[in-house]
Coordinates of C-alpha atoms in Angstrom, one line a residue:
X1 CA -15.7 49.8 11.6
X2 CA -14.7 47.4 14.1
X3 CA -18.0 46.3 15.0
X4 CA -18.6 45.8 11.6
X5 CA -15.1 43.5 10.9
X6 CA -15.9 41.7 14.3
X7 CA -19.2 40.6 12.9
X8 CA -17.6 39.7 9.0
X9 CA -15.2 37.6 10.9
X10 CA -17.8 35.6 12.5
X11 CA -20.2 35.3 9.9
X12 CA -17.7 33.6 8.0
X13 CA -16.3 31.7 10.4
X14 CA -19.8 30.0 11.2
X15 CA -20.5 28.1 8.1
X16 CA -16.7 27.3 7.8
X17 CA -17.5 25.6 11.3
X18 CA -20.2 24.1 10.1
X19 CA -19.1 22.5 7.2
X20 CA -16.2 21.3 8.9
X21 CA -18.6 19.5 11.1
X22 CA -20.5 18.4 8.6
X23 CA -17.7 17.0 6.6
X24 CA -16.5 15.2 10.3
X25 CA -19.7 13.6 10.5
X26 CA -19.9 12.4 7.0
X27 CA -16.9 10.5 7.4
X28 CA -18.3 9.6 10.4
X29 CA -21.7 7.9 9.0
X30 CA -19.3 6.4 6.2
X31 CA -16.6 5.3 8.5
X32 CA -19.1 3.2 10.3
X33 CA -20.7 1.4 7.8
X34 CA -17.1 0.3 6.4
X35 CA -16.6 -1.1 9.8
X36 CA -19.6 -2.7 10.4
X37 CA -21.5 -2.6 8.0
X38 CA -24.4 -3.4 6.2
X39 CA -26.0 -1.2 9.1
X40 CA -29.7 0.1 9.4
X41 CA -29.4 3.6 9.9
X42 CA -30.5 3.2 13.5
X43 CA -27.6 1.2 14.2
X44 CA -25.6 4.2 12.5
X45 CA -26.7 6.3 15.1
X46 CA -26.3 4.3 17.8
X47 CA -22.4 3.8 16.5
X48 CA -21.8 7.6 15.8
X49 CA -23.6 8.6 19.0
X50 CA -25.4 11.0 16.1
X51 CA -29.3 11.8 16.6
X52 CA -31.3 9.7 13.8
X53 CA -32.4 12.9 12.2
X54 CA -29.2 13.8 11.9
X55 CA -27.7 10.5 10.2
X56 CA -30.9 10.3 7.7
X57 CA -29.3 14.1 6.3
X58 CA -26.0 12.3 6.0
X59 CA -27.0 9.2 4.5
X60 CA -29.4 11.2 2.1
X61 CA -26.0 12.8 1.2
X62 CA -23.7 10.2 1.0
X63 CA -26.1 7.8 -0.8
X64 CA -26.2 10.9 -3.2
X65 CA -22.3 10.9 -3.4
X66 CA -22.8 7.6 -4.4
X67 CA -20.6 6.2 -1.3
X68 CA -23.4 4.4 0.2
X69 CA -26.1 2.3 -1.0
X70 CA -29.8 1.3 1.0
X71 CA -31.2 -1.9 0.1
X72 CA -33.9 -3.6 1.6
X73 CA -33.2 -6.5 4.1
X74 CA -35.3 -9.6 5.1
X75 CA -38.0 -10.2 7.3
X76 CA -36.4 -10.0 11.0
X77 CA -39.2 -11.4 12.9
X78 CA -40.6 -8.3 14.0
X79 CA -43.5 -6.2 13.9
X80 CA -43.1 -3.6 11.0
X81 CA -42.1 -2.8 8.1
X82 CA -38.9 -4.8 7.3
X83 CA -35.7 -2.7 7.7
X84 CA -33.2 -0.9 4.9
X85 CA -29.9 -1.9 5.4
X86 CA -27.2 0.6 4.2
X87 CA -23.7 -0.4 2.8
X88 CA -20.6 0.7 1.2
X89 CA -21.6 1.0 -2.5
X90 CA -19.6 -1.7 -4.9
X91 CA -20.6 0.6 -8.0
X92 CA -19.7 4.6 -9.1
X93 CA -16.4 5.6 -7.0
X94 CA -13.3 3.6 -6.8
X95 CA -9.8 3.7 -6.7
X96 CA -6.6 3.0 -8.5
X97 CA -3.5 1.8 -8.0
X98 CA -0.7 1.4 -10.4
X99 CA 3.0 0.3 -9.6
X100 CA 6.3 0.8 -11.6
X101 CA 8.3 -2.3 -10.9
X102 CA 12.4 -2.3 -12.1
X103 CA 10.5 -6.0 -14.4
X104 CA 6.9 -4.9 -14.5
X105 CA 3.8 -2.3 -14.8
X106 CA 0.9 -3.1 -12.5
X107 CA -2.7 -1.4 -12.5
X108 CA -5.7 -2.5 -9.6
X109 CA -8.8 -0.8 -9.2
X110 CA -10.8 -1.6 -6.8
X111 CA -14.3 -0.4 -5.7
X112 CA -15.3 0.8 -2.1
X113 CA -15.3 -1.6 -0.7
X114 CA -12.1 -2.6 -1.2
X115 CA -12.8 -5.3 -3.4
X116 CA -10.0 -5.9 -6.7
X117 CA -12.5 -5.4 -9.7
X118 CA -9.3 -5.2 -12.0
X119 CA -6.3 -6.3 -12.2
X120 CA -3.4 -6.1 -14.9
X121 CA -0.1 -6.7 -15.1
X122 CA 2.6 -7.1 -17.8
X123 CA 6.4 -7.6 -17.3
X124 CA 8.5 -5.1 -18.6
X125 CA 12.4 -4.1 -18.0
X126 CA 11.8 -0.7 -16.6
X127 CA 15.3 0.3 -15.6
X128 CA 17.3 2.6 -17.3
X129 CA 14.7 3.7 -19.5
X130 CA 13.4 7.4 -19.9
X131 CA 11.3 7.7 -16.8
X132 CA 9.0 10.0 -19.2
X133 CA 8.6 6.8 -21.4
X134 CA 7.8 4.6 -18.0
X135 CA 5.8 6.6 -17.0
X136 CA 3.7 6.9 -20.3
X137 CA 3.2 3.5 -20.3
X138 CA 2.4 3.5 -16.9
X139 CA -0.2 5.6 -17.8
X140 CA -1.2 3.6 -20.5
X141 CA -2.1 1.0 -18.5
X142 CA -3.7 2.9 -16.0
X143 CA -6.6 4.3 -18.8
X144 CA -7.0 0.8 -20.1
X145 CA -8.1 -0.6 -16.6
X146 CA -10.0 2.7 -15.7
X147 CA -11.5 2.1 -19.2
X148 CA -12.5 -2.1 -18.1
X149 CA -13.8 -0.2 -15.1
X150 CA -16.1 1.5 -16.2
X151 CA -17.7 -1.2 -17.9
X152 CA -18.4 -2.5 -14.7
X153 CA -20.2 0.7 -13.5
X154 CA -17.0 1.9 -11.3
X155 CA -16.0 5.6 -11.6
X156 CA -12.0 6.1 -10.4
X157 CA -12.2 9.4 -8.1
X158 CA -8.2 8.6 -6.9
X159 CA -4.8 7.2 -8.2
X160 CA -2.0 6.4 -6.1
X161 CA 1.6 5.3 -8.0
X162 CA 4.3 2.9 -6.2
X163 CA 7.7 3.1 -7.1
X164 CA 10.4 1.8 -6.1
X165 CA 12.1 4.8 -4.2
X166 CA 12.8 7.7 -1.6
X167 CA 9.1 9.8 -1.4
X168 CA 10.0 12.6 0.8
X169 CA 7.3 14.4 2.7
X170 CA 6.6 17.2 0.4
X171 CA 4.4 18.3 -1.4
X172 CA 4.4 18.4 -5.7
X173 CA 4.5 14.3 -5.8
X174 CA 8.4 14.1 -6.3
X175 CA 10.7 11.0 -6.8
X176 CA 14.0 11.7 -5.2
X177 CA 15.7 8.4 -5.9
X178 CA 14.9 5.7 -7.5
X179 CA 18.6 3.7 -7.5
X180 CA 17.2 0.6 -9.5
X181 CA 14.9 2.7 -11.6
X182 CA 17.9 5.0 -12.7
X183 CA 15.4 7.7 -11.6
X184 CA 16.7 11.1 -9.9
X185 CA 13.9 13.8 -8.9
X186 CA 11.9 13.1 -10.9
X187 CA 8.2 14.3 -10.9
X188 CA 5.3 12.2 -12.1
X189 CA 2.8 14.8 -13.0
X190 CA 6.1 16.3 -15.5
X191 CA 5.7 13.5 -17.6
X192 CA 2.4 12.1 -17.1
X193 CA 0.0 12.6 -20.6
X194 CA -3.4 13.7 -19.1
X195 CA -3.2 16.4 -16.4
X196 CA -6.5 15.4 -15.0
X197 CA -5.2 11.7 -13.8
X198 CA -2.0 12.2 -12.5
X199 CA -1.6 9.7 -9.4
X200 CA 0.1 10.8 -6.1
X201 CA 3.5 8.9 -5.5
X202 CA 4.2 6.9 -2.7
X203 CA 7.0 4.4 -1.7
X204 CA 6.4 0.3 -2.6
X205 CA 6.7 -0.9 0.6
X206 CA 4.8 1.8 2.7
X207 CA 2.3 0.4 0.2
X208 CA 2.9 -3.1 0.8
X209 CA 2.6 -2.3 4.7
X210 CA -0.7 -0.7 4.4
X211 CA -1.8 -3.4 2.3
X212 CA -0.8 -6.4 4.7
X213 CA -2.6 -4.2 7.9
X214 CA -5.8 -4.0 5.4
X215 CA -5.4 -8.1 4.7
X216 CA -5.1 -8.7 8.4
X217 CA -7.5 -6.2 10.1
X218 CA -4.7 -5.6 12.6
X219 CA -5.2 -1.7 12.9
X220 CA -2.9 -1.1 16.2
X221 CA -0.4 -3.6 15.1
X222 CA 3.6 -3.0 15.3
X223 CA 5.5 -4.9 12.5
X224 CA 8.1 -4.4 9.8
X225 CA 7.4 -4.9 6.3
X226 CA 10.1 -5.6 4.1
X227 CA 10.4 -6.7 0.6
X228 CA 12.4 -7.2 -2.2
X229 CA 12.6 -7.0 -6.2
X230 CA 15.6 -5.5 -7.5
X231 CA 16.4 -3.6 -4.5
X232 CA 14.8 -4.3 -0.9
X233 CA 12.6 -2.0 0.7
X234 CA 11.2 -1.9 4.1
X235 CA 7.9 -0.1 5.9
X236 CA 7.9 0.5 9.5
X237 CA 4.1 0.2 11.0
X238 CA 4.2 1.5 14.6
X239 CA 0.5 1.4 16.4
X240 CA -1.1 1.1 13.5
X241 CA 0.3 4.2 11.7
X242 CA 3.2 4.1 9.1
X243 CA 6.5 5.8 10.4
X244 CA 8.0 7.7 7.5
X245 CA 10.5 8.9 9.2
X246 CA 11.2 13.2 9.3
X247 CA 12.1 14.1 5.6
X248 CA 10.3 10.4 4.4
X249 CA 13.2 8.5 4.4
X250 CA 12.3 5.6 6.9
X251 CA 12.7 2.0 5.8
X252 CA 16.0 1.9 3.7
X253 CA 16.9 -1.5 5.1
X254 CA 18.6 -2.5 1.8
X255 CA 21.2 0.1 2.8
X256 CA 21.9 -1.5 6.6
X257 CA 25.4 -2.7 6.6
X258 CA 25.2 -6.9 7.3
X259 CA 29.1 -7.1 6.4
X260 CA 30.9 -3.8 7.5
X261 CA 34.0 -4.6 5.4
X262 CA 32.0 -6.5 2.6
X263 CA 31.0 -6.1 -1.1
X264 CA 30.9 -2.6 -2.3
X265 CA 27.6 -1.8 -3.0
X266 CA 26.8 0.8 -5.8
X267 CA 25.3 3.6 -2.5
X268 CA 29.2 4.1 -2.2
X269 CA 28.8 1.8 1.0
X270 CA 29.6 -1.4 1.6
X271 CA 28.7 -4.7 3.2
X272 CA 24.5 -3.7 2.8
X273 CA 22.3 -5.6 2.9
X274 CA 21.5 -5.6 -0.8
X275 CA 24.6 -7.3 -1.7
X276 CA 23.9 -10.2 0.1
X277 CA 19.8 -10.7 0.0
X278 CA 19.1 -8.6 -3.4
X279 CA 17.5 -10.4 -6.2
X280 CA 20.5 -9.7 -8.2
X281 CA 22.8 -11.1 -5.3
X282 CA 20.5 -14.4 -4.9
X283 CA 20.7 -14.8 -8.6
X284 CA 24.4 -14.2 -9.4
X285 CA 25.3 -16.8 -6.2
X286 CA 22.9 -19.8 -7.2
X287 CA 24.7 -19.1 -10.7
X288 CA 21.4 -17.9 -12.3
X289 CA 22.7 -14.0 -13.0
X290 CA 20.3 -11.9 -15.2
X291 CA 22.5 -12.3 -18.6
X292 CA 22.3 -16.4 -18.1
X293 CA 18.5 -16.3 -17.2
X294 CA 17.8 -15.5 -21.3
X295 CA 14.1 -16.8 -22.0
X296 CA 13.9 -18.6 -18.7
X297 CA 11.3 -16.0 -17.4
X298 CA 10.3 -14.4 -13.9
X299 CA 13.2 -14.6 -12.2
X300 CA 11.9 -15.5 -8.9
X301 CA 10.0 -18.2 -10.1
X302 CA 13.1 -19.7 -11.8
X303 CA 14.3 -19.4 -7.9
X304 CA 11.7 -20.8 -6.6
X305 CA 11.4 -23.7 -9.1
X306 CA 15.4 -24.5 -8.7
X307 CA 15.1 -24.4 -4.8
X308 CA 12.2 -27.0 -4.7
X309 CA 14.2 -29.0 -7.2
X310 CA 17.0 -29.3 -4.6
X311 CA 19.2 -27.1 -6.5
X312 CA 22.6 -27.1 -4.7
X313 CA 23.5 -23.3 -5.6
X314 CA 20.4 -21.8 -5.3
X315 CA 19.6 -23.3 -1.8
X316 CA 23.1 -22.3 -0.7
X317 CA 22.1 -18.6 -1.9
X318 CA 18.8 -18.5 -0.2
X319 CA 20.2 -19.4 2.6
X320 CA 23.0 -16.6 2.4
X321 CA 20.3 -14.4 2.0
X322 CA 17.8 -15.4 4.9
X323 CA 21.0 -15.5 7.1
X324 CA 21.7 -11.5 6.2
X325 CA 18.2 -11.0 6.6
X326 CA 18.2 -12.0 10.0
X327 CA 20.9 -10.2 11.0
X328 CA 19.6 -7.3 9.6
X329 CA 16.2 -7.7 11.1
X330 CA 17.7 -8.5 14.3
X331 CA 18.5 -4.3 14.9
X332 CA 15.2 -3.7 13.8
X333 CA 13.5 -6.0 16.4
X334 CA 15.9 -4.8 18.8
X335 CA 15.2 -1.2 18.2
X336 CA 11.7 -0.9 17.4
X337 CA 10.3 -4.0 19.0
X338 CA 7.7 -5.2 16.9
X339 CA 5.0 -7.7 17.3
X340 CA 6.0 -9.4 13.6
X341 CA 8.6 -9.3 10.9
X342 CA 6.5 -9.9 7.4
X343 CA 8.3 -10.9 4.4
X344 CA 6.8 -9.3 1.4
X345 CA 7.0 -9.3 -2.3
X346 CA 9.4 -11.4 -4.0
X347 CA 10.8 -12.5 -0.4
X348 CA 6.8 -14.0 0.3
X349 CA 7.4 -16.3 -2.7
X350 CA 10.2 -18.0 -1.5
X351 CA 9.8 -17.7 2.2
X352 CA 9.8 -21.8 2.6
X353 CA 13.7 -21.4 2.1
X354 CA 14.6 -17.9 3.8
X355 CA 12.5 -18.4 6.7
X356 CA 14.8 -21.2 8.3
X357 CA 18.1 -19.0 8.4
X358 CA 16.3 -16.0 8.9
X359 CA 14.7 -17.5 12.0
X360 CA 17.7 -19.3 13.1
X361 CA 19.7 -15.8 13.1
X362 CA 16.9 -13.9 14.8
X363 CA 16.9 -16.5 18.2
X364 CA 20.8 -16.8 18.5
X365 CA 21.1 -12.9 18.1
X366 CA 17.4 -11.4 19.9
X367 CA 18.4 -11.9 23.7
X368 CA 17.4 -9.0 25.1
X369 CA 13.7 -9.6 25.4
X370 CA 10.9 -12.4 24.0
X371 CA 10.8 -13.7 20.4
X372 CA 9.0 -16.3 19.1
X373 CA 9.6 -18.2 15.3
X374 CA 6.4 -17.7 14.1
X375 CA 6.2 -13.6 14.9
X376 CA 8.1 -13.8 11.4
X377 CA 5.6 -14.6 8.7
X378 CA 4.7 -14.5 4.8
X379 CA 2.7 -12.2 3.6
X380 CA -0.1 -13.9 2.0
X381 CA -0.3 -10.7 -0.8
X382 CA 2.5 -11.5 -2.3
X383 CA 4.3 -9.6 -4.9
X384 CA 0.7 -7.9 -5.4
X385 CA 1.2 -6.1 -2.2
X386 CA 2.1 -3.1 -3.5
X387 CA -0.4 -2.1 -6.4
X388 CA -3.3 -3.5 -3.8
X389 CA -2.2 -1.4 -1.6
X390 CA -2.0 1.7 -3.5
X391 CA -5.3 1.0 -4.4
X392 CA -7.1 0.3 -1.3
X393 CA -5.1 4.1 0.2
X394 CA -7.1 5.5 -2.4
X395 CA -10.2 4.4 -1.0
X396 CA -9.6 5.0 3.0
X397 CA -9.0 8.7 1.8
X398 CA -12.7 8.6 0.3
X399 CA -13.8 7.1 3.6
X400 CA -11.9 9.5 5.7
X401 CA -13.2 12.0 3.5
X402 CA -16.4 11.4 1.4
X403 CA -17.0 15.1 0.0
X404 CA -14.1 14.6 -2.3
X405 CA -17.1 12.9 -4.0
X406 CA -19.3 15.1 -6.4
X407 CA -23.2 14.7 -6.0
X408 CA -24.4 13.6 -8.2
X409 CA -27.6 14.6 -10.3
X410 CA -30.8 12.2 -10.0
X411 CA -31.6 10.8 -12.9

């Protein structure tokens, strides 16, 4: 009998070895030709250090997965026949992101690539509401673009949600807190209509993060991330690799005190950070607070309009706000020492006015090593940040993992 178990045990744990290896050298093959790609399958090989038998089995079944495609490529000058170069495939799998906002629902889908083939957006006063109703709508908007998606040949094989709040790291996809969403554990997959396309919850400004290291191609960069709509939120990238912190929690800089003995702030603290560089705070000191902006519009646009109009109030209020920024930032570059600061979001869209204070706070208080003006800079994303990047981490799971594909049938 114990022969006979010894034996069972091995036999299974064999192909279990195997297909791990196999599923390692998938990603592998695929991880290259996202890299460096279009590659001939030579070049594969010689990137991979796999033998060329071995990479034409993988390609046969990633290109049968539908994550790579082979296309002939011109003449090269040499003797032969002309070569097949292989790529990541910009039809069949692709990924979604969608983003609650506290003033907007967002949806991007983009294909392997990494390429936005949709994009929606429509603005809509989320807080407060039934996050069941939210999140419906949410959903809503997510079918219609998976819907204009498929019309372009693009099949949606992952869906990652932003919100605006504390994702711990656990697993069931729950919400702890969302303050300006009036949300309180909550758990997406409770309300969302259609079991089958429930998207994974992550944090805005994680997102935000990974979507500025994707813009830049900085994969070993150390920067902060922060960003701001109702509340602000901030992502810590450290090597490369987002620091969530032990229980998730990393990157509540809209909770740092700037004022010890300042404005209460609705946490139960007071002086944070929030109350002096939140939309609502920029708004209610230029004089433009939410009830007065009636039919005016995006309210960061109004801000930015104002400021360039030489607006007394609002430039006074930006520069509050850049001001408590930098003093803010100036514990984070102390403690984590970063190579940049990027303003994000709503923050990006009015950077020309907060990046004077914010950079005038950050060399009168960062003595202890180096700093230079320009290691702070504007994220060229935008307030799109977010949905892009939820998006695009739907993708680098595919690449990291290209099984999660089905093959598909020929024909």
């Amino acid at each position: 009998m114990t022969a006979i178990g010894r034996a069972d045990k091995s036999a299974e744990s064999a192909p279990a070895s195997q297909q791990g290896m196999r599923r390692q050298n998938l990603a592998a093959v695929t991880g290259a030709v996202a890299a460096h790609g279009p590659l001939s399958r030579a070049d594969v090989a010689g990137h991979t250090g796999l033998t060329r038998p071995a990479v034409s089995s993988l390609v046969d079944e990633l290109i049968g997965r539908a994550a790579l495609t082979e296309t002939q490529t011109a003449p090269s000058g040499r003797v032969g026949r002309p070569g097949r170069a292989l790529a990541l495939n910009d039809r069949g799998p692709a990924g979604l992101g969608l983003e609650i906002g506290v003033s907007h629902l967002a949806a991007c889908v983009v294909d392997l690539r990494g390429e936005p083939r949709v994009w929606r957006r429509v603005e809509r006063a989320n807080a407060g509401r039934p996050a069941g109703q939210v999140l419906a709508e949410a959903a809503a908007l997510g079918a219609d673009a998976e819907s204009e998606a498929a019309a372009l040949g693009l099949r949606v094989e992952g869906r990652v949600l932003a919100v605006p709040g504390v994702v711990p790291n656990t697993p069931g996809g729950l919400v702890t807190h969302a303050p300006n969403l009036g949300w309180h554990d909550v758990r997406p997959a409770d309300h969302w209509p259609d079991p089958d396309t429930v998207p994974e919850p992550e944090n805005e400004a994680n997102l935000g993060a990974l979507a500025e290291q994707r813009q830049r191609g900085q994969s070993a960069e150390t920067f902060v991330h922060v960003s701001a709509e109702a509340g602000i939120g901030a992502a810590l990238v450290i090597d490369g690799r987002l620091f969530r912190g032990a229980r998730g929690f990393a990157g509540e800089l809209g909770h740092l005190p700037v004022h010890p003995d300042g404005a209460p702030c609705p946490c139960g603290a007071r002086g944070c950070l929030e109350q002096y560089a939140g939309e609502r705070a920029v708004l209610r000191e230029a004089g433009l607070d939410e009830a007065g902006l009636g039919d005016a519009g995006d309210p960061v646009a109004v801000l930015a309009g104002r400021a360039r109009a030489g607006d007394p109030a609002t430039l006074r209020a930006l520069d509050r706000a850049g001001r408590a920024l930098g003093l803010a930032l100036t514990s984070a570059v102390d403690l984590i020492d970063p190579d940049a600061l990027v303003l994000g979001g709503a923050y990006a869209e009015l950077a020309d006015w907060l990046l004077p204070p914010l950079r005038a706070e950050l060399a009168a208080r960062v003595t202890v090593r180096p700093w230079a003006p320009e290691a702070v800079r504007p994220s060229s994303l935008g307030r799109g940040g977010p949905v892009l990047g939820a998006a695009w981490s739907t993708v680098q799971r595919i690449i990291a993992d290209p099984t999660r594909l089905p093959v598909r049938q020929a024909g």
